[in-house]
CSV table of C-alpha atoms in Angstrom, one decimal:
chain,number,residue,atom,x,y,z
F,281,ASP,CA,-121.6,53.4,150.1
F,282,ALA,CA,-123.3,55.5,152.7
F,283,GLY,CA,-124.2,59.1,151.4
F,284,VAL,CA,-124.3,62.2,153.5
F,285,ILE,CA,-125.7,61.6,156.7
F,286,GLN,CA,-127.4,64.2,158.9
F,287,SER,CA,-129.1,64.1,162.3
F,288,PRO,CA,-131.4,65.0,163.6
F,289,ARG,CA,-133.9,64.3,160.4
F,290,HIS,CA,-136.6,66.6,162.6
F,291,GLU,CA,-136.1,69.0,165.3
F,292,VAL,CA,-138.8,70.9,166.9
F,293,THR,CA,-137.7,73.4,170.1
F,294,GLU,CA,-138.6,76.6,171.6
F,295,MET,CA,-137.6,80.0,170.6
F,296,GLY,CA,-134.4,80.7,172.7
F,297,GLN,CA,-133.2,77.3,172.9
F,298,GLU,CA,-129.8,75.9,171.5
F,299,VAL,CA,-130.1,73.9,168.5
F,300,THR,CA,-127.4,71.7,167.0
F,301,LEU,CA,-127.6,70.1,163.7
F,302,ARG,CA,-124.9,67.4,162.9
F,303,CYS,CA,-123.3,65.9,159.4
F,304,LYS,CA,-121.4,63.2,158.6
F,305,PRO,CA,-119.8,63.7,154.9
F,306,ILE,CA,-119.0,61.1,152.4
F,307,SER,CA,-115.8,59.7,153.2
F,308,GLY,CA,-112.9,61.3,151.1
F,309,HIS,CA,-114.7,64.3,150.1
F,310,ASP,CA,-112.7,67.4,151.0
F,311,TYR,CA,-115.4,70.0,150.6
F,312,LEU,CA,-118.5,70.4,153.0
F,313,PHE,CA,-121.3,72.6,152.5
F,314,TRP,CA,-124.3,74.0,154.6
F,315,TYR,CA,-127.5,75.2,152.9
F,316,ARG,CA,-130.7,76.2,154.3
F,317,GLN,CA,-134.1,76.0,152.2
F,318,THR,CA,-137.1,77.8,152.7
F,319,MET,CA,-140.4,78.7,150.7
F,320,MET,CA,-139.4,82.4,150.7
F,321,ARG,CA,-135.6,82.2,150.2
F,322,GLY,CA,-135.1,78.9,148.4
F,323,LEU,CA,-131.7,77.1,148.6
F,324,GLU,CA,-129.1,79.3,150.3
F,325,LEU,CA,-125.6,78.7,151.1
F,326,LEU,CA,-124.8,79.3,154.4
F,327,ILE,CA,-120.9,78.1,154.7
F,328,TYR,CA,-118.6,76.0,153.2
F,329,PHE,CA,-115.6,74.2,154.5
F,330,ASN,CA,-112.2,72.9,152.7
F,331,ASN,CA,-110.1,70.3,154.4
F,332,ASN,CA,-112.1,71.5,157.8
F,333,VAL,CA,-111.2,74.8,157.4
F,334,PRO,CA,-114.0,77.4,156.9
F,335,ILE,CA,-113.4,79.1,153.7
F,336,ASP,CA,-116.6,81.3,153.4
F,337,ASP,CA,-119.2,82.0,156.1
F,338,SER,CA,-120.9,85.0,154.2
F,339,GLY,CA,-124.0,83.4,154.0
F,340,MET,CA,-124.3,82.9,157.7
F,341,PRO,CA,-127.4,85.3,158.7
F,342,GLU,CA,-126.4,86.4,162.1
F,343,ASP,CA,-123.9,85.6,164.9
F,344,ARG,CA,-126.4,83.3,166.4
F,345,PHE,CA,-125.5,80.9,163.4
F,346,SER,CA,-121.9,79.1,164.2
F,347,ALA,CA,-120.5,76.0,162.4
F,348,LYS,CA,-117.6,73.9,163.0
F,349,MET,CA,-115.8,70.8,161.4
F,350,PRO,CA,-113.4,69.3,164.1
F,351,ASN,CA,-112.2,66.5,161.8
F,352,ALA,CA,-113.0,65.4,158.0
F,353,SER,CA,-115.6,63.1,159.2
F,354,PHE,CA,-118.0,65.4,161.1
F,355,SER,CA,-119.6,69.1,161.1
F,356,THR,CA,-121.9,70.7,163.1
F,357,LEU,CA,-124.3,73.9,162.8
F,358,LYS,CA,-125.5,75.5,166.0
F,359,ILE,CA,-128.0,78.1,166.4
F,360,GLN,CA,-128.3,79.8,169.7
F,361,PRO,CA,-130.6,81.4,170.7
F,362,SER,CA,-133.0,80.0,168.0
F,363,GLU,CA,-135.9,82.0,166.9
F,364,PRO,CA,-139.3,81.0,164.8
F,365,ARG,CA,-137.7,82.6,161.5
F,366,ASP,CA,-134.8,80.0,161.6
F,367,SER,CA,-137.5,77.3,160.4
F,368,ALA,CA,-136.2,75.9,157.6
F,369,VAL,CA,-134.7,72.5,156.3
F,370,TYR,CA,-131.1,72.8,156.3
F,371,PHE,CA,-129.0,70.5,154.4
F,372,CYS,CA,-125.6,69.5,154.3
F,373,ALA,CA,-123.5,68.6,151.2
F,374,SER,CA,-120.3,67.3,150.3
F,375,SER,CA,-117.9,67.1,147.3
F,376,TRP,CA,-114.4,66.1,146.1
F,377,GLY,CA,-112.7,69.0,144.8
F,378,GLY,CA,-115.6,71.4,145.5
F,379,ARG,CA,-116.2,72.6,141.9
F,380,GLU,CA,-118.6,70.1,140.8
F,381,THR,CA,-121.1,67.4,141.8
F,382,GLN,CA,-122.2,68.1,145.6
F,383,TYR,CA,-123.8,65.2,147.2
F,384,PHE,CA,-126.7,66.3,149.6
F,385,GLY,CA,-128.0,65.0,152.7
F,386,PRO,CA,-131.4,64.0,153.3
F,387,GLY,CA,-131.8,67.2,155.6
F,388,THR,CA,-133.1,68.3,158.8
F,389,ARG,CA,-136.3,69.9,159.2
F,390,LEU,CA,-136.2,72.5,162.0
F,391,LEU,CA,-139.0,74.1,163.6
F,392,VAL,CA,-138.8,76.6,166.3
F,393,LEU,CA,-142.1,77.4,168.2
G,74,GLN,CA,-131.8,88.8,145.5
G,75,GLN,CA,-131.5,85.5,143.6
G,76,GLN,CA,-128.5,85.4,141.0
G,77,VAL,CA,-130.4,82.7,139.0
G,78,LYS,CA,-133.9,83.1,137.9
G,79,GLN,CA,-135.8,80.1,137.2
G,80,SER,CA,-139.5,79.7,135.4
G,81,PRO,CA,-142.0,78.5,135.7
G,82,GLN,CA,-142.6,78.1,139.2
G,83,SER,CA,-145.0,74.9,138.4
G,84,LEU,CA,-146.0,73.0,135.4
G,85,ILE,CA,-148.0,70.1,134.6
G,86,VAL,CA,-147.7,67.8,131.8
G,87,GLN,CA,-149.0,64.5,130.5
G,88,LYS,CA,-147.0,61.2,130.3
G,89,GLY,CA,-145.0,61.2,127.1
G,90,GLY,CA,-144.9,64.9,126.9
G,91,ILE,CA,-142.1,67.6,127.1
G,92,SER,CA,-141.3,69.4,130.2
G,93,ILE,CA,-139.3,72.9,129.6
G,94,ILE,CA,-137.9,74.6,132.7
G,95,ASN,CA,-135.9,77.9,131.8
G,96,CYS,CA,-133.1,79.7,133.6
G,97,ALA,CA,-131.2,83.1,133.3
G,98,TYR,CA,-128.4,84.4,135.2
G,99,GLU,CA,-126.2,87.8,134.9
G,100,ASN,CA,-123.0,87.0,136.5
G,101,THR,CA,-120.7,86.2,133.6
G,102,ALA,CA,-118.3,84.5,136.2
G,103,PHE,CA,-120.5,81.5,136.6
G,104,ASP,CA,-118.7,78.5,135.0
G,105,TYR,CA,-120.7,75.7,135.8
G,106,PHE,CA,-124.4,75.2,135.3
G,107,PRO,CA,-125.8,71.9,137.0
G,108,TRP,CA,-129.6,71.0,137.3
G,109,TYR,CA,-130.6,69.2,140.5
G,110,GLN,CA,-133.7,67.1,141.1
G,111,GLN,CA,-135.5,67.0,144.5
G,112,PHE,CA,-138.3,64.9,145.7
G,113,PRO,CA,-140.1,65.5,148.6
G,114,GLY,CA,-138.5,64.7,151.9
G,115,LYS,CA,-135.0,64.4,150.2
G,116,GLY,CA,-132.1,66.3,149.4
G,117,PRO,CA,-131.4,67.5,146.1
G,118,ALA,CA,-129.4,65.1,143.7
G,119,LEU,CA,-127.5,66.2,140.7
G,120,LEU,CA,-129.4,65.2,137.4
G,121,ILE,CA,-127.3,66.7,134.7
G,122,ALA,CA,-124.8,69.6,134.2
G,123,ILE,CA,-123.1,71.6,131.6
G,124,ARG,CA,-120.4,74.0,131.1
G,125,PRO,CA,-120.6,77.5,129.2
G,126,ASP,CA,-118.4,76.3,126.1
G,127,VAL,CA,-120.9,73.7,125.2
G,128,SER,CA,-124.4,74.5,123.7
G,129,GLU,CA,-126.1,71.5,124.5
G,130,LYS,CA,-125.9,68.1,126.7
G,131,LYS,CA,-127.8,65.2,126.7
G,132,GLU,CA,-128.1,62.2,129.2
G,133,GLY,CA,-130.9,59.9,128.3
G,134,ARG,CA,-134.2,62.0,128.2
G,135,PHE,CA,-132.5,65.2,129.8
G,136,THR,CA,-131.3,67.7,127.8
G,137,ILE,CA,-129.7,70.8,128.6
G,138,SER,CA,-129.4,73.8,126.0
G,139,PHE,CA,-127.2,76.6,126.9
G,140,ASN,CA,-127.2,80.1,125.4
G,141,LYS,CA,-124.1,81.9,126.2
G,142,SER,CA,-124.6,85.0,124.6
G,143,ALA,CA,-128.2,85.6,126.5
G,144,LYS,CA,-127.0,84.1,129.4
G,145,GLN,CA,-130.0,81.7,129.3
G,146,PHE,CA,-130.0,77.9,130.0
G,147,SER,CA,-133.0,75.3,130.0
G,148,LEU,CA,-133.7,71.7,130.8
G,149,HIS,CA,-135.7,69.7,128.6
G,150,ILE,CA,-137.5,66.4,129.8
G,151,MET,CA,-138.5,64.3,127.0
G,152,ASP,CA,-141.1,61.6,127.2
G,153,SER,CA,-142.0,62.6,130.7
G,154,GLN,CA,-142.6,59.9,133.3
G,155,PRO,CA,-144.8,60.0,136.3
G,156,GLY,CA,-141.5,59.0,138.0
G,157,ASP,CA,-140.1,62.4,136.9
G,158,SER,CA,-142.7,64.2,139.3
G,159,ALA,CA,-140.0,66.4,141.3
G,160,THR,CA,-138.9,69.8,141.9
G,161,TYR,CA,-136.1,70.9,139.5
G,162,PHE,CA,-133.3,73.6,140.5
G,163,CYS,CA,-131.2,75.2,138.2
G,164,ALA,CA,-127.9,76.3,139.6
G,165,ALA,CA,-124.9,78.4,138.6
G,166,LEU,CA,-121.2,78.0,140.0
G,167,ASN,CA,-118.7,80.6,140.7
G,168,ASP,CA,-115.6,79.7,142.5
G,169,TYR,CA,-117.0,77.2,144.9
G,170,LYS,CA,-120.3,78.6,145.5
G,171,LEU,CA,-123.6,77.5,144.1
G,172,SER,CA,-126.4,79.8,143.4
G,173,PHE,CA,-129.6,78.2,142.8
G,174,GLY,CA,-132.9,79.0,141.2
G,175,ALA,CA,-136.2,79.1,143.1
G,176,GLY,CA,-137.2,75.7,141.7
G,177,THR,CA,-140.1,74.3,139.5
G,178,THR,CA,-142.3,71.8,140.5
G,179,VAL,CA,-143.1,69.4,137.7
G,180,THR,CA,-146.2,67.3,138.0
G,181,VAL,CA,-146.6,64.3,135.0
G,182,ARG,CA,-150.1,63.1,134.7
G,183,ALA,CA,-150.5,59.4,133.9
């Protein structure tokens, strides 16, 4: 079975540019989570969806960040405009039922110059 | 402010030794406590988990000890192997949201 798929795996961009990160959850999972990992702040939950509907976006740092889930197989996290402090590894995770095991993707390493 | 405090930040253990990682929390609404293992360049993967009505759970060489009254839990890795070298995160679940500890980098020397 394919796990959670994220693309791109690495992204280097310049400050002010728009960045779009993509995630394909495990088929059949009804919860999708976006996390950010940095040395300073560790793993932080940004937003999560249930059945494609955003449930809690309280972890989204600023209005520059937005996330969508147009269908059960695809989600995006967009940063517009990007800033150097957005540099981090962004993980997508999915689960069935939301309460227990979350399966993480390999992450997207973002560097904003 | 991290809701789950994890220590130590790193540890080195000899092959065959025991690794112990400790976590503490304050929020009594947490009701599920998983441990995740992360290798460089990979996403975290669930290793073992426990619910607060259980004091200990063992899976192979990995054991979670849970002290509800002290609001503390720990991971013990018995007979540590070089392949166990990774970063370990404790976490706690409230509603559908996981709060992670800062992580412990474990290095097992052959």
